[in-house]
Amino acid sequence: MTKIFLKILLVVLIITSCKKEQQQNPFEIATNRIGLLTNEIQVKELDSVFANDSIAKRTAGDQYLNSTNEIEIFEKGGTKLLVLEPKEEANLSSTIENIQIIDPRYKTVSGLSSHSTFKDINDNYTISKINNTLSTAVIFVDSIQAYFTIDKKELPQKFRQSTDIEIQTTDIPESAKIKHFWISWDVN
């Protein structure tokens, strides 16, 4: 009887020691995940995902160019972390479609954050395309479901007044700072 008890105890100890729970980094950006937020989380579940943070919802009412409801996530101390855009406006069962990364503690495995430069993007990822808009260059990196904006003030003069000129990676200075860092989960 004692031998059976010791064997069972040994098996339990082995199983529990092998099951070291690896805690999720709350600031890691990975495919379909930003910290504890995943592309499957519904708006109604955000309170549990961000239980230690504050959630502020902005509605589209009087805003001129905003057609969706934005959900802003703040630390309890007031630091803005993220801006979330649900796929469907005013639907608590909707999942999140776009996330703006505000806080630089949110990083990819390679260390890319909202305070990174174009060099950090270009050295670590394959750029899928670059769009030339009125005030920014929009850089798409499909492998991490991300797009970045860089202010055209950081680009050579010839790009600042035109959206017709195609921007190449070689046209963007390595030191150009990321203006906005977005993750897009629009295709699941």
Short mmCIF file of N, CA and C in Angstrom, two decimals:
data_model
loop_
_atom_site.label_atom_id
_atom_site.label_comp_id
_atom_site.label_asym_id
_atom_site.label_seq_id
_atom_site.Cartn_x
_atom_site.Cartn_y
_atom_site.Cartn_z
N MET A 1 0.83 -1.19 0.00
CA MET A 1 0.00 0.00 0.00
C MET A 1 0.87 1.26 0.00
N THR A 2 1.94 1.24 0.81
CA THR A 2 2.83 2.37 0.89
C THR A 2 3.55 2.59 -0.45
N LYS A 3 3.92 1.48 -1.14
CA LYS A 3 4.60 1.60 -2.43
C LYS A 3 3.68 2.25 -3.47
N ILE A 4 2.42 1.88 -3.46
CA ILE A 4 1.46 2.46 -4.41
C ILE A 4 1.30 3.95 -4.12
N PHE A 5 1.19 4.31 -2.85
CA PHE A 5 1.04 5.72 -2.46
C PHE A 5 2.26 6.52 -2.90
N LEU A 6 3.46 5.98 -2.70
CA LEU A 6 4.68 6.68 -3.10
C LEU A 6 4.77 6.84 -4.62
N LYS A 7 4.34 5.81 -5.37
CA LYS A 7 4.35 5.90 -6.83
C LYS A 7 3.39 6.99 -7.30
N ILE A 8 2.20 7.01 -6.71
CA ILE A 8 1.21 8.03 -7.08
C ILE A 8 1.74 9.41 -6.74
N LEU A 9 2.33 9.54 -5.56
CA LEU A 9 2.89 10.83 -5.15
C LEU A 9 4.01 11.26 -6.10
N LEU A 10 4.85 10.34 -6.50
CA LEU A 10 5.93 10.64 -7.42
C LEU A 10 5.39 11.09 -8.78
N VAL A 11 4.38 10.41 -9.28
CA VAL A 11 3.77 10.78 -10.56
C VAL A 11 3.16 12.18 -10.47
N VAL A 12 2.46 12.47 -9.38
CA VAL A 12 1.86 13.79 -9.19
C VAL A 12 2.93 14.87 -9.14
N LEU A 13 4.01 14.63 -8.43
CA LEU A 13 5.11 15.60 -8.35
C LEU A 13 5.74 15.85 -9.71
N ILE A 14 5.93 14.79 -10.49
CA ILE A 14 6.51 14.94 -11.81
C ILE A 14 5.59 15.75 -12.72
N ILE A 15 4.32 15.43 -12.68
CA ILE A 15 3.36 16.16 -13.52
C ILE A 15 3.28 17.62 -13.14
N THR A 16 3.22 17.92 -11.85
CA THR A 16 3.11 19.32 -11.43
C THR A 16 4.40 20.09 -11.69
N SER A 17 5.54 19.45 -11.59
CA SER A 17 6.79 20.16 -11.88
C SER A 17 6.96 20.42 -13.37
N CYS A 18 6.41 19.56 -14.22
CA CYS A 18 6.49 19.75 -15.67
C CYS A 18 5.49 20.80 -16.16
N LYS A 19 4.49 21.08 -15.37
CA LYS A 19 3.45 22.01 -15.79
C LYS A 19 3.71 23.42 -15.29
N LYS A 20 4.95 23.86 -15.34
CA LYS A 20 5.24 25.23 -14.97
C LYS A 20 4.46 26.12 -15.90
N GLU A 21 3.58 26.88 -15.33
CA GLU A 21 2.79 27.77 -16.17
C GLU A 21 3.63 28.95 -16.59
N GLN A 22 3.70 29.12 -17.87
CA GLN A 22 4.43 30.24 -18.41
C GLN A 22 3.46 31.41 -18.49
N GLN A 23 3.75 32.46 -17.76
CA GLN A 23 2.86 33.60 -17.71
C GLN A 23 3.02 34.44 -18.97
N GLN A 24 1.89 34.84 -19.52
CA GLN A 24 1.86 35.65 -20.74
C GLN A 24 2.39 37.05 -20.46
N ASN A 25 3.31 37.51 -21.29
CA ASN A 25 3.83 38.87 -21.19
C ASN A 25 2.70 39.83 -21.57
N PRO A 26 2.27 40.72 -20.68
CA PRO A 26 1.14 41.60 -20.98
C PRO A 26 1.45 42.67 -22.03
N PHE A 27 2.69 42.76 -22.49
CA PHE A 27 3.06 43.77 -23.47
C PHE A 27 3.63 43.18 -24.76
N GLU A 28 3.56 41.87 -24.94
CA GLU A 28 4.12 41.25 -26.14
C GLU A 28 3.11 41.29 -27.30
N ILE A 29 3.61 41.69 -28.46
CA ILE A 29 2.80 41.70 -29.68
C ILE A 29 3.20 40.47 -30.50
N ALA A 30 2.22 39.63 -30.80
CA ALA A 30 2.44 38.44 -31.62
C ALA A 30 1.26 38.31 -32.58
N THR A 31 1.31 37.34 -33.47
CA THR A 31 0.22 37.13 -34.41
C THR A 31 -1.07 36.86 -33.67
N ASN A 32 -2.09 37.65 -33.97
CA ASN A 32 -3.43 37.53 -33.38
C ASN A 32 -3.46 37.72 -31.86
N ARG A 33 -2.42 38.39 -31.30
CA ARG A 33 -2.39 38.61 -29.86
C ARG A 33 -1.56 39.84 -29.53
N ILE A 34 -2.10 40.62 -28.60
CA ILE A 34 -1.36 41.75 -28.03
C ILE A 34 -1.52 41.62 -26.53
N GLY A 35 -0.47 41.18 -25.85
CA GLY A 35 -0.57 40.90 -24.43
C GLY A 35 -1.63 39.84 -24.19
N LEU A 36 -2.63 40.16 -23.38
CA LEU A 36 -3.71 39.22 -23.08
C LEU A 36 -4.88 39.33 -24.05
N LEU A 37 -4.85 40.32 -24.92
CA LEU A 37 -5.90 40.55 -25.90
C LEU A 37 -5.64 39.69 -27.14
N THR A 38 -6.66 38.94 -27.56
CA THR A 38 -6.53 38.15 -28.78
C THR A 38 -7.58 38.59 -29.80
N ASN A 39 -7.44 38.11 -31.01
CA ASN A 39 -8.38 38.48 -32.06
C ASN A 39 -9.75 37.83 -31.89
N GLU A 40 -9.91 36.96 -30.92
CA GLU A 40 -11.20 36.30 -30.67
C GLU A 40 -11.96 36.90 -29.50
N ILE A 41 -11.34 37.79 -28.75
CA ILE A 41 -11.99 38.42 -27.60
C ILE A 41 -13.08 39.36 -28.08
N GLN A 42 -14.23 39.27 -27.43
CA GLN A 42 -15.35 40.14 -27.78
C GLN A 42 -15.32 41.39 -26.91
N VAL A 43 -15.98 42.45 -27.40
CA VAL A 43 -16.02 43.72 -26.69
C VAL A 43 -16.51 43.51 -25.25
N LYS A 44 -17.50 42.66 -25.06
CA LYS A 44 -18.06 42.44 -23.73
C LYS A 44 -17.06 41.77 -22.78
N GLU A 45 -15.97 41.20 -23.30
CA GLU A 45 -14.97 40.54 -22.47
C GLU A 45 -13.79 41.44 -22.11
N LEU A 46 -13.78 42.65 -22.63
CA LEU A 46 -12.64 43.55 -22.41
C LEU A 46 -12.45 43.89 -20.93
N ASP A 47 -13.53 43.97 -20.16
CA ASP A 47 -13.42 44.27 -18.73
C ASP A 47 -12.58 43.23 -18.01
N SER A 48 -12.69 41.97 -18.41
CA SER A 48 -11.90 40.93 -17.74
C SER A 48 -10.46 40.91 -18.26
N VAL A 49 -10.25 41.20 -19.54
CA VAL A 49 -8.90 41.23 -20.11
C VAL A 49 -8.10 42.39 -19.52
N PHE A 50 -8.75 43.53 -19.36
CA PHE A 50 -8.08 44.72 -18.84
C PHE A 50 -8.60 45.05 -17.44
N ALA A 51 -8.70 44.03 -16.59
CA ALA A 51 -9.25 44.19 -15.24
C ALA A 51 -8.47 45.18 -14.40
N ASN A 52 -7.19 45.31 -14.62
CA ASN A 52 -6.36 46.23 -13.83
C ASN A 52 -6.20 47.60 -14.48
N ASP A 53 -6.89 47.82 -15.59
CA ASP A 53 -6.78 49.06 -16.33
C ASP A 53 -8.14 49.74 -16.43
N SER A 54 -8.17 50.91 -17.01
CA SER A 54 -9.42 51.65 -17.21
C SER A 54 -9.79 51.61 -18.69
N ILE A 55 -11.08 51.47 -18.95
CA ILE A 55 -11.59 51.41 -20.31
C ILE A 55 -12.50 52.61 -20.53
N ALA A 56 -12.24 53.37 -21.58
CA ALA A 56 -13.07 54.52 -21.92
C ALA A 56 -13.59 54.33 -23.33
N LYS A 57 -14.89 54.45 -23.50
CA LYS A 57 -15.51 54.28 -24.82
C LYS A 57 -15.90 55.62 -25.38
N ARG A 58 -15.45 55.87 -26.63
CA ARG A 58 -15.83 57.10 -27.33
C ARG A 58 -16.81 56.72 -28.42
N THR A 59 -17.94 57.40 -28.46
CA THR A 59 -18.93 57.10 -29.49
C THR A 59 -18.75 58.04 -30.67
N ALA A 60 -19.31 57.66 -31.78
CA ALA A 60 -19.09 58.37 -33.03
C ALA A 60 -19.97 59.60 -33.22
N GLY A 61 -20.93 59.82 -32.39
CA GLY A 61 -21.90 60.90 -32.50
C GLY A 61 -21.51 62.12 -33.29
N ASP A 62 -20.82 63.09 -32.68
CA ASP A 62 -20.52 64.35 -33.33
C ASP A 62 -19.15 64.40 -34.00
N GLN A 63 -18.41 63.34 -33.96
CA GLN A 63 -17.07 63.37 -34.51
C GLN A 63 -17.14 63.37 -36.03
N TYR A 64 -16.37 64.25 -36.66
CA TYR A 64 -16.49 64.46 -38.09
C TYR A 64 -16.04 63.29 -38.95
N LEU A 65 -14.88 62.76 -38.68
CA LEU A 65 -14.34 61.71 -39.56
C LEU A 65 -14.33 60.33 -38.93
N ASN A 66 -14.83 60.20 -37.74
CA ASN A 66 -14.78 58.92 -37.05
C ASN A 66 -16.10 58.19 -37.23
N SER A 67 -16.08 57.06 -37.90
CA SER A 67 -17.32 56.33 -38.14
C SER A 67 -17.49 55.14 -37.22
N THR A 68 -16.52 54.84 -36.41
CA THR A 68 -16.64 53.71 -35.50
C THR A 68 -16.48 54.16 -34.06
N ASN A 69 -16.93 53.32 -33.17
CA ASN A 69 -16.70 53.58 -31.76
C ASN A 69 -15.29 53.15 -31.41
N GLU A 70 -14.58 53.99 -30.73
CA GLU A 70 -13.23 53.65 -30.28
C GLU A 70 -13.27 53.34 -28.80
N ILE A 71 -12.45 52.40 -28.40
CA ILE A 71 -12.32 52.03 -26.99
C ILE A 71 -10.89 52.31 -26.60
N GLU A 72 -10.71 53.20 -25.65
CA GLU A 72 -9.37 53.55 -25.21
C GLU A 72 -9.07 52.81 -23.91
N ILE A 73 -7.86 52.27 -23.85
CA ILE A 73 -7.41 51.54 -22.67
C ILE A 73 -6.33 52.37 -21.98
N PHE A 74 -6.54 52.64 -20.69
CA PHE A 74 -5.61 53.42 -19.88
C PHE A 74 -5.16 52.59 -18.70
N GLU A 75 -3.92 52.80 -18.28
CA GLU A 75 -3.48 52.26 -16.99
C GLU A 75 -4.21 53.02 -15.90
N LYS A 76 -4.28 52.44 -14.72
CA LYS A 76 -4.95 53.12 -13.60
C LYS A 76 -4.32 54.48 -13.33
N GLY A 77 -3.04 54.65 -13.60
CA GLY A 77 -2.38 55.93 -13.38
C GLY A 77 -2.68 56.97 -14.45
N GLY A 78 -3.37 56.58 -15.52
CA GLY A 78 -3.76 57.52 -16.55
C GLY A 78 -3.00 57.42 -17.86
N THR A 79 -1.97 56.58 -17.94
CA THR A 79 -1.20 56.43 -19.18
C THR A 79 -2.04 55.68 -20.21
N LYS A 80 -2.18 56.28 -21.41
CA LYS A 80 -2.93 55.60 -22.47
C LYS A 80 -2.09 54.46 -23.02
N LEU A 81 -2.71 53.28 -23.14
CA LEU A 81 -2.02 52.09 -23.62
C LEU A 81 -2.36 51.77 -25.08
N LEU A 82 -3.66 51.67 -25.36
CA LEU A 82 -4.13 51.20 -26.66
C LEU A 82 -5.41 51.94 -27.05
N VAL A 83 -5.70 51.96 -28.33
CA VAL A 83 -7.00 52.38 -28.83
C VAL A 83 -7.52 51.22 -29.67
N LEU A 84 -8.71 50.72 -29.33
CA LEU A 84 -9.30 49.57 -29.99
C LEU A 84 -10.48 50.01 -30.84
N GLU A 85 -10.61 49.41 -32.02
CA GLU A 85 -11.77 49.66 -32.87
C GLU A 85 -12.47 48.33 -33.12
N PRO A 86 -13.70 48.17 -32.64
CA PRO A 86 -14.45 46.93 -32.89
C PRO A 86 -14.83 46.79 -34.36
N LYS A 87 -15.05 45.56 -34.79
CA LYS A 87 -15.48 45.32 -36.18
C LYS A 87 -16.86 45.89 -36.42
N GLU A 88 -17.74 45.73 -35.43
CA GLU A 88 -19.11 46.20 -35.58
C GLU A 88 -19.41 47.22 -34.49
N GLU A 89 -19.88 48.36 -34.91
CA GLU A 89 -20.21 49.45 -33.98
C GLU A 89 -21.39 49.05 -33.09
N ALA A 90 -21.28 49.36 -31.80
CA ALA A 90 -22.35 49.16 -30.81
C ALA A 90 -22.80 47.71 -30.69
N ASN A 91 -21.91 46.77 -30.94
CA ASN A 91 -22.24 45.35 -30.81
C ASN A 91 -21.28 44.74 -29.79
N LEU A 92 -21.78 44.39 -28.62
CA LEU A 92 -20.94 43.85 -27.56
C LEU A 92 -20.34 42.49 -27.90
N SER A 93 -20.92 41.80 -28.88
CA SER A 93 -20.38 40.50 -29.30
C SER A 93 -19.33 40.62 -30.40
N SER A 94 -19.10 41.84 -30.85
CA SER A 94 -18.11 42.08 -31.89
C SER A 94 -16.70 41.83 -31.36
N THR A 95 -15.82 41.40 -32.24
CA THR A 95 -14.40 41.29 -31.90
C THR A 95 -13.71 42.59 -32.31
N ILE A 96 -12.45 42.69 -31.99
CA ILE A 96 -11.68 43.89 -32.30
C ILE A 96 -11.08 43.76 -33.69
N GLU A 97 -11.15 44.85 -34.46
CA GLU A 97 -10.61 44.83 -35.82
C GLU A 97 -9.25 45.51 -35.91
N ASN A 98 -9.11 46.69 -35.30
CA ASN A 98 -7.87 47.44 -35.36
C ASN A 98 -7.45 47.89 -33.97
N ILE A 99 -6.15 47.89 -33.73
CA ILE A 99 -5.59 48.31 -32.44
C ILE A 99 -4.47 49.28 -32.71
N GLN A 100 -4.57 50.46 -32.13
CA GLN A 100 -3.46 51.41 -32.21
C GLN A 100 -2.60 51.21 -30.97
N ILE A 101 -1.32 50.94 -31.18
CA ILE A 101 -0.37 50.75 -30.09
C ILE A 101 0.14 52.13 -29.69
N ILE A 102 -0.16 52.53 -28.47
CA ILE A 102 0.27 53.84 -27.98
C ILE A 102 1.50 53.70 -27.08
N ASP A 103 1.39 52.84 -26.07
CA ASP A 103 2.45 52.70 -25.07
C ASP A 103 3.65 51.94 -25.64
N PRO A 104 4.86 52.48 -25.53
CA PRO A 104 6.04 51.82 -26.11
C PRO A 104 6.44 50.52 -25.41
N ARG A 105 5.82 50.18 -24.30
CA ARG A 105 6.12 48.89 -23.67
C ARG A 105 5.58 47.73 -24.48
N TYR A 106 4.58 47.99 -25.32
CA TYR A 106 4.08 46.95 -26.22
C TYR A 106 5.11 46.78 -27.33
N LYS A 107 5.65 45.55 -27.44
CA LYS A 107 6.72 45.28 -28.39
C LYS A 107 6.53 43.93 -29.06
N THR A 108 7.06 43.84 -30.27
CA THR A 108 7.13 42.55 -30.95
C THR A 108 8.34 41.80 -30.39
N VAL A 109 8.49 40.56 -30.79
CA VAL A 109 9.63 39.75 -30.34
C VAL A 109 10.95 40.42 -30.71
N SER A 110 10.98 41.12 -31.84
CA SER A 110 12.21 41.79 -32.27
C SER A 110 12.40 43.16 -31.61
N GLY A 111 11.46 43.56 -30.74
CA GLY A 111 11.61 44.82 -30.01
C GLY A 111 10.96 46.03 -30.68
N LEU A 112 10.22 45.82 -31.75
CA LEU A 112 9.56 46.92 -32.45
C LEU A 112 8.41 47.46 -31.60
N SER A 113 8.41 48.80 -31.40
CA SER A 113 7.39 49.44 -30.58
C SER A 113 6.94 50.74 -31.24
N SER A 114 6.04 51.45 -30.58
CA SER A 114 5.55 52.73 -31.11
C SER A 114 6.63 53.81 -31.08
N HIS A 115 7.72 53.58 -30.38
CA HIS A 115 8.83 54.54 -30.33
C HIS A 115 10.00 54.13 -31.22
N SER A 116 9.77 53.15 -32.09
CA SER A 116 10.83 52.67 -32.97
C SER A 116 11.00 53.60 -34.17
N THR A 117 11.99 53.28 -34.99
CA THR A 117 12.27 54.04 -36.20
C THR A 117 12.06 53.16 -37.43
N PHE A 118 12.13 53.77 -38.59
CA PHE A 118 11.99 53.00 -39.83
C PHE A 118 13.07 51.92 -39.93
N LYS A 119 14.25 52.20 -39.45
CA LYS A 119 15.33 51.21 -39.47
C LYS A 119 14.90 49.94 -38.74
N ASP A 120 14.23 50.09 -37.60
CA ASP A 120 13.78 48.93 -36.82
C ASP A 120 12.78 48.09 -37.62
N ILE A 121 11.92 48.75 -38.36
CA ILE A 121 10.96 48.02 -39.20
C ILE A 121 11.70 47.31 -40.32
N ASN A 122 12.49 48.07 -41.06
CA ASN A 122 13.17 47.56 -42.25
C ASN A 122 14.18 46.46 -41.95
N ASP A 123 14.86 46.54 -40.81
CA ASP A 123 15.87 45.53 -40.45
C ASP A 123 15.25 44.21 -39.99
N ASN A 124 14.02 44.26 -39.49
CA ASN A 124 13.43 43.06 -38.87
C ASN A 124 12.27 42.44 -39.62
N TYR A 125 11.70 43.16 -40.60
CA TYR A 125 10.49 42.66 -41.25
C TYR A 125 10.54 42.94 -42.75
N THR A 126 9.77 42.16 -43.49
CA THR A 126 9.61 42.39 -44.91
C THR A 126 8.44 43.36 -45.08
N ILE A 127 8.71 44.45 -45.73
CA ILE A 127 7.67 45.46 -45.96
C ILE A 127 6.85 45.03 -47.16
N SER A 128 5.54 44.91 -46.95
CA SER A 128 4.63 44.44 -48.00
C SER A 128 4.34 45.52 -49.03
N LYS A 129 4.10 46.74 -48.55
CA LYS A 129 3.86 47.86 -49.47
C LYS A 129 3.96 49.17 -48.69
N ILE A 130 4.09 50.26 -49.45
CA ILE A 130 4.13 51.60 -48.87
C ILE A 130 3.13 52.46 -49.64
N ASN A 131 2.21 53.08 -48.91
CA ASN A 131 1.24 54.00 -49.52
C ASN A 131 1.66 55.43 -49.23
N ASN A 132 1.46 56.29 -50.22
CA ASN A 132 1.78 57.71 -50.11
C ASN A 132 0.46 58.45 -49.91
N THR A 133 0.21 58.97 -48.70
CA THR A 133 -1.01 59.72 -48.42
C THR A 133 -0.68 61.21 -48.32
N LEU A 134 -1.68 62.02 -48.03
CA LEU A 134 -1.46 63.46 -47.95
C LEU A 134 -0.38 63.87 -46.97
N SER A 135 -0.38 63.25 -45.78
CA SER A 135 0.56 63.71 -44.75
C SER A 135 1.50 62.62 -44.23
N THR A 136 1.31 61.38 -44.66
CA THR A 136 2.15 60.30 -44.14
C THR A 136 2.51 59.28 -45.21
N ALA A 137 3.53 58.52 -44.91
CA ALA A 137 3.83 57.29 -45.64
C ALA A 137 3.28 56.17 -44.77
N VAL A 138 2.48 55.29 -45.35
CA VAL A 138 1.90 54.17 -44.60
C VAL A 138 2.64 52.91 -45.02
N ILE A 139 3.27 52.27 -44.03
CA ILE A 139 4.12 51.11 -44.28
C ILE A 139 3.41 49.87 -43.76
N PHE A 140 3.19 48.89 -44.61
CA PHE A 140 2.48 47.66 -44.26
C PHE A 140 3.46 46.52 -44.07
N VAL A 141 3.29 45.78 -42.97
CA VAL A 141 4.08 44.59 -42.69
C VAL A 141 3.08 43.47 -42.42
N ASP A 142 2.79 42.69 -43.46
CA ASP A 142 1.76 41.66 -43.35
C ASP A 142 2.10 40.56 -42.35
N SER A 143 3.37 40.24 -42.21
CA SER A 143 3.76 39.12 -41.33
C SER A 143 3.36 39.33 -39.88
N ILE A 144 3.22 40.57 -39.44
CA ILE A 144 2.78 40.84 -38.07
C ILE A 144 1.44 41.58 -38.04
N GLN A 145 0.75 41.59 -39.18
CA GLN A 145 -0.58 42.22 -39.29
C GLN A 145 -0.53 43.69 -38.90
N ALA A 146 0.53 44.38 -39.27
CA ALA A 146 0.73 45.75 -38.80
C ALA A 146 0.87 46.73 -39.95
N TYR A 147 0.56 47.98 -39.63
CA TYR A 147 0.93 49.07 -40.50
C TYR A 147 1.35 50.26 -39.64
N PHE A 148 2.26 51.04 -40.20
CA PHE A 148 2.89 52.14 -39.49
C PHE A 148 2.75 53.38 -40.34
N THR A 149 2.61 54.52 -39.68
CA THR A 149 2.66 55.78 -40.43
C THR A 149 3.92 56.53 -40.03
N ILE A 150 4.51 57.16 -41.02
CA ILE A 150 5.66 58.03 -40.80
C ILE A 150 5.29 59.38 -41.41
N ASP A 151 5.45 60.44 -40.64
CA ASP A 151 5.11 61.77 -41.09
C ASP A 151 5.96 62.14 -42.31
N LYS A 152 5.33 62.73 -43.32
CA LYS A 152 6.06 63.10 -44.53
C LYS A 152 7.10 64.18 -44.27
N LYS A 153 7.02 64.86 -43.13
CA LYS A 153 8.05 65.84 -42.78
C LYS A 153 9.41 65.17 -42.60
N GLU A 154 9.39 63.87 -42.37
CA GLU A 154 10.64 63.12 -42.19
C GLU A 154 11.19 62.60 -43.52
N LEU A 155 10.43 62.78 -44.59
CA LEU A 155 10.84 62.30 -45.91
C LEU A 155 11.48 63.43 -46.71
N PRO A 156 12.18 63.10 -47.79
CA PRO A 156 12.72 64.14 -48.66
C PRO A 156 11.61 65.06 -49.18
N GLN A 157 11.96 66.28 -49.47
CA GLN A 157 11.02 67.33 -49.87
C GLN A 157 10.10 66.91 -51.02
N LYS A 158 10.61 66.18 -52.00
CA LYS A 158 9.81 65.85 -53.19
C LYS A 158 8.55 65.05 -52.86
N PHE A 159 8.49 64.39 -51.70
CA PHE A 159 7.32 63.59 -51.34
C PHE A 159 6.29 64.38 -50.54
N ARG A 160 6.65 65.51 -50.03
CA ARG A 160 5.80 66.25 -49.09
C ARG A 160 4.58 66.88 -49.73
N GLN A 161 4.64 67.23 -51.00
CA GLN A 161 3.54 67.93 -51.65
C GLN A 161 2.75 67.07 -52.63
N SER A 162 3.08 65.79 -52.70
CA SER A 162 2.44 64.94 -53.71
C SER A 162 2.11 63.57 -53.15
N THR A 163 0.98 63.05 -53.63
CA THR A 163 0.63 61.66 -53.30
C THR A 163 0.84 60.76 -54.52
N ASP A 164 1.29 61.36 -55.62
CA ASP A 164 1.46 60.62 -56.87
C ASP A 164 2.81 59.92 -57.00
N ILE A 165 3.78 60.36 -56.23
CA ILE A 165 5.11 59.77 -56.32
C ILE A 165 5.15 58.51 -55.44
N GLU A 166 5.63 57.43 -56.04
CA GLU A 166 5.74 56.18 -55.30
C GLU A 166 6.92 56.26 -54.33
N ILE A 167 6.67 55.87 -53.08
CA ILE A 167 7.72 55.88 -52.06
C ILE A 167 8.32 54.48 -51.96
N GLN A 168 9.64 54.42 -52.06
CA GLN A 168 10.37 53.16 -51.91
C GLN A 168 11.01 53.12 -50.52
N THR A 169 11.41 51.95 -50.08
CA THR A 169 12.06 51.83 -48.77
C THR A 169 13.33 52.67 -48.71
N THR A 170 14.01 52.79 -49.83
CA THR A 170 15.26 53.57 -49.87
C THR A 170 15.01 55.08 -49.75
N ASP A 171 13.76 55.51 -49.94
CA ASP A 171 13.42 56.93 -49.83
C ASP A 171 13.17 57.37 -48.39
N ILE A 172 13.00 56.42 -47.50
CA ILE A 172 12.68 56.74 -46.11
C ILE A 172 13.96 56.70 -45.28
N PRO A 173 14.30 57.78 -44.61
CA PRO A 173 15.51 57.78 -43.77
C PRO A 173 15.39 56.75 -42.64
N GLU A 174 16.49 56.09 -42.32
CA GLU A 174 16.48 55.10 -41.24
C GLU A 174 16.04 55.70 -39.91
N SER A 175 16.33 56.97 -39.71
CA SER A 175 16.01 57.62 -38.45
C SER A 175 14.56 58.11 -38.35
N ALA A 176 13.77 57.95 -39.43
CA ALA A 176 12.38 58.41 -39.42
C ALA A 176 11.60 57.69 -38.32
N LYS A 177 10.94 58.48 -37.49
CA LYS A 177 10.21 57.93 -36.34
C LYS A 177 8.82 57.48 -36.74
N ILE A 178 8.37 56.42 -36.09
CA ILE A 178 7.01 55.94 -36.29
C ILE A 178 6.06 56.96 -35.66
N LYS A 179 5.07 57.39 -36.44
CA LYS A 179 4.06 58.31 -35.92
C LYS A 179 2.92 57.51 -35.28
N HIS A 180 2.44 56.49 -36.00
CA HIS A 180 1.38 55.61 -35.48
C HIS A 180 1.74 54.16 -35.79
N PHE A 181 1.38 53.29 -34.87
CA PHE A 181 1.62 51.85 -34.99
C PHE A 181 0.27 51.18 -34.81
N TRP A 182 -0.20 50.51 -35.87
CA TRP A 182 -1.50 49.85 -35.85
C TRP A 182 -1.36 48.35 -36.13
N ILE A 183 -2.18 47.58 -35.45
CA ILE A 183 -2.34 46.17 -35.75
C ILE A 183 -3.73 46.01 -36.33
N SER A 184 -3.86 45.28 -37.42
CA SER A 184 -5.15 45.10 -38.07
C SER A 184 -5.52 43.63 -38.09
N TRP A 185 -6.61 43.31 -37.40
CA TRP A 185 -7.12 41.93 -37.38
C TRP A 185 -8.35 41.82 -38.27
N ASP A 186 -8.41 42.58 -39.35
CA ASP A 186 -9.60 42.58 -40.18
C ASP A 186 -9.78 41.29 -40.95
N VAL A 187 -8.73 40.48 -41.12
CA VAL A 187 -8.83 39.19 -41.79
C VAL A 187 -8.43 38.12 -40.81
N ASN A 188 -9.40 37.32 -40.37
CA ASN A 188 -9.11 36.25 -39.38
C ASN A 188 -9.15 34.90 -40.05
#
